[in-house]
Amino acid sequence: MLNPEHTKALRGFVGGDNFFTDPAHLSTYAYDATRERHLPEGVIFPKNEQEISQILAYCNQHQIIVVPRGAGSGFTGGALGVSGGLILSVEKHLDKILEIDTKNLIARVQPGVINKHFQNEVEKLGLFYPPDPASQDQSTLGGNVSENAGGMRAAKYGITKDYVMALRAVLPNGDIIRAGKKTIKDVAGFNVAGILIASEGCLAVISEITLKLLAKPKLRQSAMGVFQSIQEAMEAVYKTMASGVTPVAMEFLDNLSIRAVEERFHKGLPIEAGAILITQVDGSVPEQIEWQLNAIEGHFKANGCVDFQTAHNAIEEENLWFSRRNASQSISVYGKKKLNEDVTVPRASLPALLEEVGRISKAYNLPIPCFGHTGDGNVHVNIMLENPETQLEQGQRAMEEIFKCAIALEGTLSGEHGIGLSKAKFMPLAFSPEEMGLFRAIKKAFDPNNILNPFKMGL
Amino acid sequence: MLNPEHTKALRGFVGGDNFFTDPAHLSTYAYDATRERHLPEGVIFPKNEQEISQILAYCNQHQIIVVPRGAGSGFTGGALGVSGGLILSVEKHLDKILEIDTKNLIARVQPGVINKHFQNEVEKLGLFYPPDPASQDQSTLGGNVSENAGGMRAAKYGITKDYVMALRAVLPNGDIIRAGKKTIKDVAGFNVAGILIASEGCLAVISEITLKLLAKPKLRQSAMGVFQSIQEAMEAVYKTMASGVTPVAMEFLDNLSIRAVEERFHKGLPIEAGAILITQVDGSVPEQIEWQLNAIEGHFKANGCVDFQTAHNAIEEENLWFSRRNASQSISVYGKKKLNEDVTVPRASLPALLEEVGRISKAYNLPIPCFGHTGDGNVHVNIMLENPETQLEQGQRAMEEIFKCAIALEGTLSGEHGIGLSKAKFMPLAFSPEEMGLFRAIKKAFDPNNILNPFKMGL
């Protein structure tokens, strides 16, 4: 519990304008995208790394829980304080792009920079930062690193971890450390940056991020394939990817998702289709684009694609992507509450995963629209509840079956969203007692007093 | 010390044919590519993961040091037992390719598989495993993972860590764990695979590796540029890479390296050149190859390239790469012993690094031929000693100056070779006491009794 002495000390570190215990602030920082509510005892906005260090050293000494927070756009409760404690927000001050090094294609940023803002700034210089989580307009790069955010472009360009070259971070005891280098190759010392990525704010507070950039591809083009059955579409996905074409994105909508978008927006979508695949390729010369689209069309048609369209200008491109961009909001036509998870399997197991989801949907009599990033095997599974009061337990049981199915197919509990609170209870499905023991030992090595974002990940 | 009871127990785990304490075996396993000599007390060849587990659990209980070993081709003593102990070799039995999954572009291998053998096997199926350390004919994939091996193709395709999807490993207490998944995206639990990579066998014994594969690029072509000064060549490197062309490789030889190869092989190399750059591009269509080579030629010529040649067939390709492939052995013309290190800097700092190496060479009156992977800022610096007895200390002082320079340029002590024993004393140049303290805490979390490859990395 924060006592008056603590609040005085914490206020002393950052100034009265940057530390709050009033109900309005506490209430605002009690939420994230899970819509769970966990009231913290204080909210603090450090102005720099030195202040983060002071705060953590003090909280460590006094056993005060600290929960680091970016934009609070996470889906698994990673930025929520479970039992009070202090929310340490990087929003207010730590939002600067410190350097865009066009000679080395590297940028240094503070953790509170919004992903999309960063993308825009580097694109002005002809550069490219690929990771594009759906939350990109809100989510921070610090949050992206902490959750190892993915996105649509992962099929070709990988995920956040593939772009983190180095981090600065503050350990729970207040020690400031650097991890990694501004070099492509660096094998000196343990890969501390590697383990901080995706650590959900449980090991250290990230204070600065060095990111790899690419040159912006000169050309890009999108295409869409309509399939009669979802099985055929899923076969087309993995066969295309295995053939040596690597599209930037390979996204899908199932029949329920297509119908939902059509119901809301009347775009003339193929509502009888089992699934649509939407893809984008990029490159430096037109022939490279053409080669890729021809190859994709060939693989699609060999696997049951009944209609293949390419976009020839920006408007057609926008139209082609419309259904995918609006899928998430549209599926609310099926119910007031959704249980949405992001299971991921090896691509060739997509047909089996989607078949199983169909079976579970029937067995539990719940609509389960699916869409997502099939190019990397990542499916957003949405169990829709019309009456959350009566259907919640049933929905949760259905979700557990889906998790078990994903694990059985050598997949993972989470491709993008992390574990946080929401999936904590499912960790034993995926990890052995020995593996959980190792996670706890790692947590303890960084945070012996367990003050930093405790109770997350089932630890 | 291994007493008779220990040798009996260890022999019991693996059988008499797989455990040795005779002088011939101990002597053979006392070396690696550093040519330092550290006699172990025993050499053991486990047949499977279960035996690794039994060995480690026993050694942990009895405080017997275990040093995991692949091919022993490392340059920093990572596979040497510093003070006796047991060499655990994956060579004899754990050398199987378990699966090449052409649907998901994934392979599962045991740690003792030789890199080049694996490359050849996947290429037979039209697939591609890019990491190509210079040791590829000898080094094992387990060793590659433990050192995070790089190679020439890193400029475009990255390094070993970019291909490791999952690991199975045995902890020092004998616990068998899995880390990572066969999925592109996986954010459940801490990134244990991430910290095992490059951990130099200090945290766990890797028992199985799941690797990402690519489809083999259809076309490739190489080119060479001759530069009057090394400064111009280094400017050309980073300007080319920053422009958006991403060659597979962008290698260099300095004047001393060119002269050495010419002296030994009489190939008509440009011995007056300050440096040559050798590059390779790949792609799916001829126009993509052409675009890349044109762009590279343009950037080279804008930065002082006096001669640009492209290879038009396999023989020309081979000739073009001859000097690079034979640089390492040829520089022995400058001295009996070489101190070779692999410092790495951000690419735009290459001109400054090479200038400083030139200054140090003059100041210490020692030839320092350089070659290497400039596409990712990785330079193999070779301090040549004609009289190792009298010049060793001088050479080591020169190397320390080069390390300090690399660190000052935001580079690293090691881009590829690791720290092991050879660079252990330089760790404080690169890491703060707090960072070293964190390394020790991580080591302790995995290996509380410090039995696994102790005394390495300066820990």
PDB file of N, CA and C in Angstrom, chain B residues 77-104:
ATOM      1  N   GLY B  77      37.569 -20.323 -27.662  1.00  0.00           N
ATOM      2  CA  GLY B  77      37.745 -21.241 -26.534  1.00  0.00           C
ATOM      3  C   GLY B  77      36.460 -21.634 -25.831  1.00  0.00           C
ATOM      4  N   GLY B  78      35.313 -21.390 -26.475  1.00  0.00           N
ATOM      5  CA  GLY B  78      34.038 -21.710 -25.842  1.00  0.00           C
ATOM      6  C   GLY B  78      33.865 -23.179 -25.522  1.00  0.00           C
ATOM      7  N   ALA B  79      34.494 -24.040 -26.310  1.00  0.00           N
ATOM      8  CA  ALA B  79      34.312 -25.486 -26.127  1.00  0.00           C
ATOM      9  C   ALA B  79      35.458 -26.120 -25.353  1.00  0.00           C
ATOM     10  N   LEU B  80      36.311 -25.295 -24.743  1.00  0.00           N
ATOM     11  CA  LEU B  80      37.425 -25.840 -23.966  1.00  0.00           C
ATOM     12  C   LEU B  80      37.072 -25.903 -22.487  1.00  0.00           C
ATOM     13  N   GLY B  81      37.505 -26.990 -21.835  1.00  0.00           N
ATOM     14  CA  GLY B  81      37.340 -27.076 -20.385  1.00  0.00           C
ATOM     15  C   GLY B  81      38.504 -26.358 -19.720  1.00  0.00           C
ATOM     16  N   VAL B  82      38.217 -25.308 -18.998  1.00  0.00           N
ATOM     17  CA  VAL B  82      39.315 -24.517 -18.434  1.00  0.00           C
ATOM     18  C   VAL B  82      40.030 -25.269 -17.322  1.00  0.00           C
ATOM     19  N   SER B  83      39.250 -25.914 -16.469  1.00  0.00           N
ATOM     20  CA  SER B  83      39.900 -26.580 -15.338  1.00  0.00           C
ATOM     21  C   SER B  83      39.351 -27.989 -15.224  1.00  0.00           C
ATOM     22  N   GLY B  84      39.760 -28.810 -16.159  1.00  0.00           N
ATOM     23  CA  GLY B  84      39.327 -30.195 -16.144  1.00  0.00           C
ATOM     24  C   GLY B  84      37.877 -30.338 -16.525  1.00  0.00           C
ATOM     25  N   GLY B  85      37.177 -31.213 -15.805  1.00  0.00           N
ATOM     26  CA  GLY B  85      35.772 -31.429 -16.089  1.00  0.00           C
ATOM     27  C   GLY B  85      35.563 -32.340 -17.281  1.00  0.00           C
ATOM     28  N   LEU B  86      34.304 -32.390 -17.684  1.00  0.00           N
ATOM     29  CA  LEU B  86      33.849 -33.353 -18.672  1.00  0.00           C
ATOM     30  C   LEU B  86      33.498 -32.621 -19.970  1.00  0.00           C
ATOM     31  N   ILE B  87      34.044 -33.090 -21.090  1.00  0.00           N
ATOM     32  CA  ILE B  87      33.611 -32.576 -22.392  1.00  0.00           C
ATOM     33  C   ILE B  87      32.410 -33.409 -22.834  1.00  0.00           C
ATOM     34  N   LEU B  88      31.272 -32.733 -23.067  1.00  0.00           N
ATOM     35  CA  LEU B  88      30.077 -33.419 -23.553  1.00  0.00           C
ATOM     36  C   LEU B  88      29.988 -33.148 -25.047  1.00  0.00           C
ATOM     37  N   SER B  89      30.322 -34.146 -25.846  1.00  0.00           N
ATOM     38  CA  SER B  89      30.390 -33.946 -27.290  1.00  0.00           C
ATOM     39  C   SER B  89      29.111 -34.421 -27.983  1.00  0.00           C
ATOM     40  N   VAL B  90      28.595 -33.591 -28.885  1.00  0.00           N
ATOM     41  CA  VAL B  90      27.403 -33.984 -29.656  1.00  0.00           C
ATOM     42  C   VAL B  90      27.796 -34.609 -31.003  1.00  0.00           C
ATOM     43  N   GLU B  91      29.098 -34.790 -31.216  1.00  0.00           N
ATOM     44  CA  GLU B  91      29.587 -35.223 -32.528  1.00  0.00           C
ATOM     45  C   GLU B  91      29.153 -36.619 -32.956  1.00  0.00           C
ATOM     46  N   LYS B  92      29.289 -37.556 -32.052  1.00  0.00           N
ATOM     47  CA  LYS B  92      29.255 -38.954 -32.472  1.00  0.00           C
ATOM     48  C   LYS B  92      27.848 -39.461 -32.776  1.00  0.00           C
ATOM     49  N   HIS B  93      26.895 -39.070 -31.941  1.00  0.00           N
ATOM     50  CA  HIS B  93      25.542 -39.629 -32.095  1.00  0.00           C
ATOM     51  C   HIS B  93      24.481 -38.605 -32.481  1.00  0.00           C
ATOM     52  N   LEU B  94      24.654 -37.369 -32.034  1.00  0.00           N
ATOM     53  CA  LEU B  94      23.548 -36.408 -32.165  1.00  0.00           C
ATOM     54  C   LEU B  94      23.701 -35.599 -33.450  1.00  0.00           C
ATOM     55  N   ASP B  95      23.795 -36.301 -34.559  1.00  0.00           N
ATOM     56  CA  ASP B  95      24.119 -35.650 -35.832  1.00  0.00           C
ATOM     57  C   ASP B  95      23.067 -35.920 -36.901  1.00  0.00           C
ATOM     58  N   LYS B  96      21.815 -36.109 -36.471  1.00  0.00           N
ATOM     59  CA  LYS B  96      20.766 -36.448 -37.432  1.00  0.00           C
ATOM     60  C   LYS B  96      19.893 -35.230 -37.792  1.00  0.00           C
ATOM     61  N   ILE B  97      19.568 -35.157 -39.069  1.00  0.00           N
ATOM     62  CA  ILE B  97      18.508 -34.246 -39.501  1.00  0.00           C
ATOM     63  C   ILE B  97      17.206 -34.994 -39.255  1.00  0.00           C
ATOM     64  N   LEU B  98      16.379 -34.514 -38.350  1.00  0.00           N
ATOM     65  CA  LEU B  98      15.200 -35.277 -37.925  1.00  0.00           C
ATOM     66  C   LEU B  98      14.018 -35.076 -38.864  1.00  0.00           C
ATOM     67  N   GLU B  99      13.932 -33.890 -39.449  1.00  0.00           N
ATOM     68  CA  GLU B  99      12.754 -33.594 -40.268  1.00  0.00           C
ATOM     69  C   GLU B  99      13.047 -32.387 -41.152  1.00  0.00           C
ATOM     70  N   ILE B 100      12.670 -32.480 -42.424  1.00  0.00           N
ATOM     71  CA  ILE B 100      12.639 -31.264 -43.258  1.00  0.00           C
ATOM     72  C   ILE B 100      11.202 -31.135 -43.724  1.00  0.00           C
ATOM     73  N   ASP B 101      10.511 -30.162 -43.166  1.00  0.00           N
ATOM     74  CA  ASP B 101       9.077 -29.983 -43.383  1.00  0.00           C
ATOM     75  C   ASP B 101       8.891 -28.987 -44.531  1.00  0.00           C
ATOM     76  N   THR B 102       8.690 -29.530 -45.723  1.00  0.00           N
ATOM     77  CA  THR B 102       8.612 -28.658 -46.906  1.00  0.00           C
ATOM     78  C   THR B 102       7.295 -27.886 -46.968  1.00  0.00           C
ATOM     79  N   LYS B 103       6.292 -28.316 -46.187  1.00  0.00           N
ATOM     80  CA  LYS B 103       5.024 -27.566 -46.176  1.00  0.00           C
ATOM     81  C   LYS B 103       5.141 -26.285 -45.371  1.00  0.00           C
ATOM     82  N   ASN B 104       5.899 -26.354 -44.296  1.00  0.00           N
ATOM     83  CA  ASN B 104       6.027 -25.177 -43.429  1.00  0.00           C
ATOM     84  C   ASN B 104       7.382 -24.480 -43.555  1.00  0.00           C
TER      85      ASN B 104
END
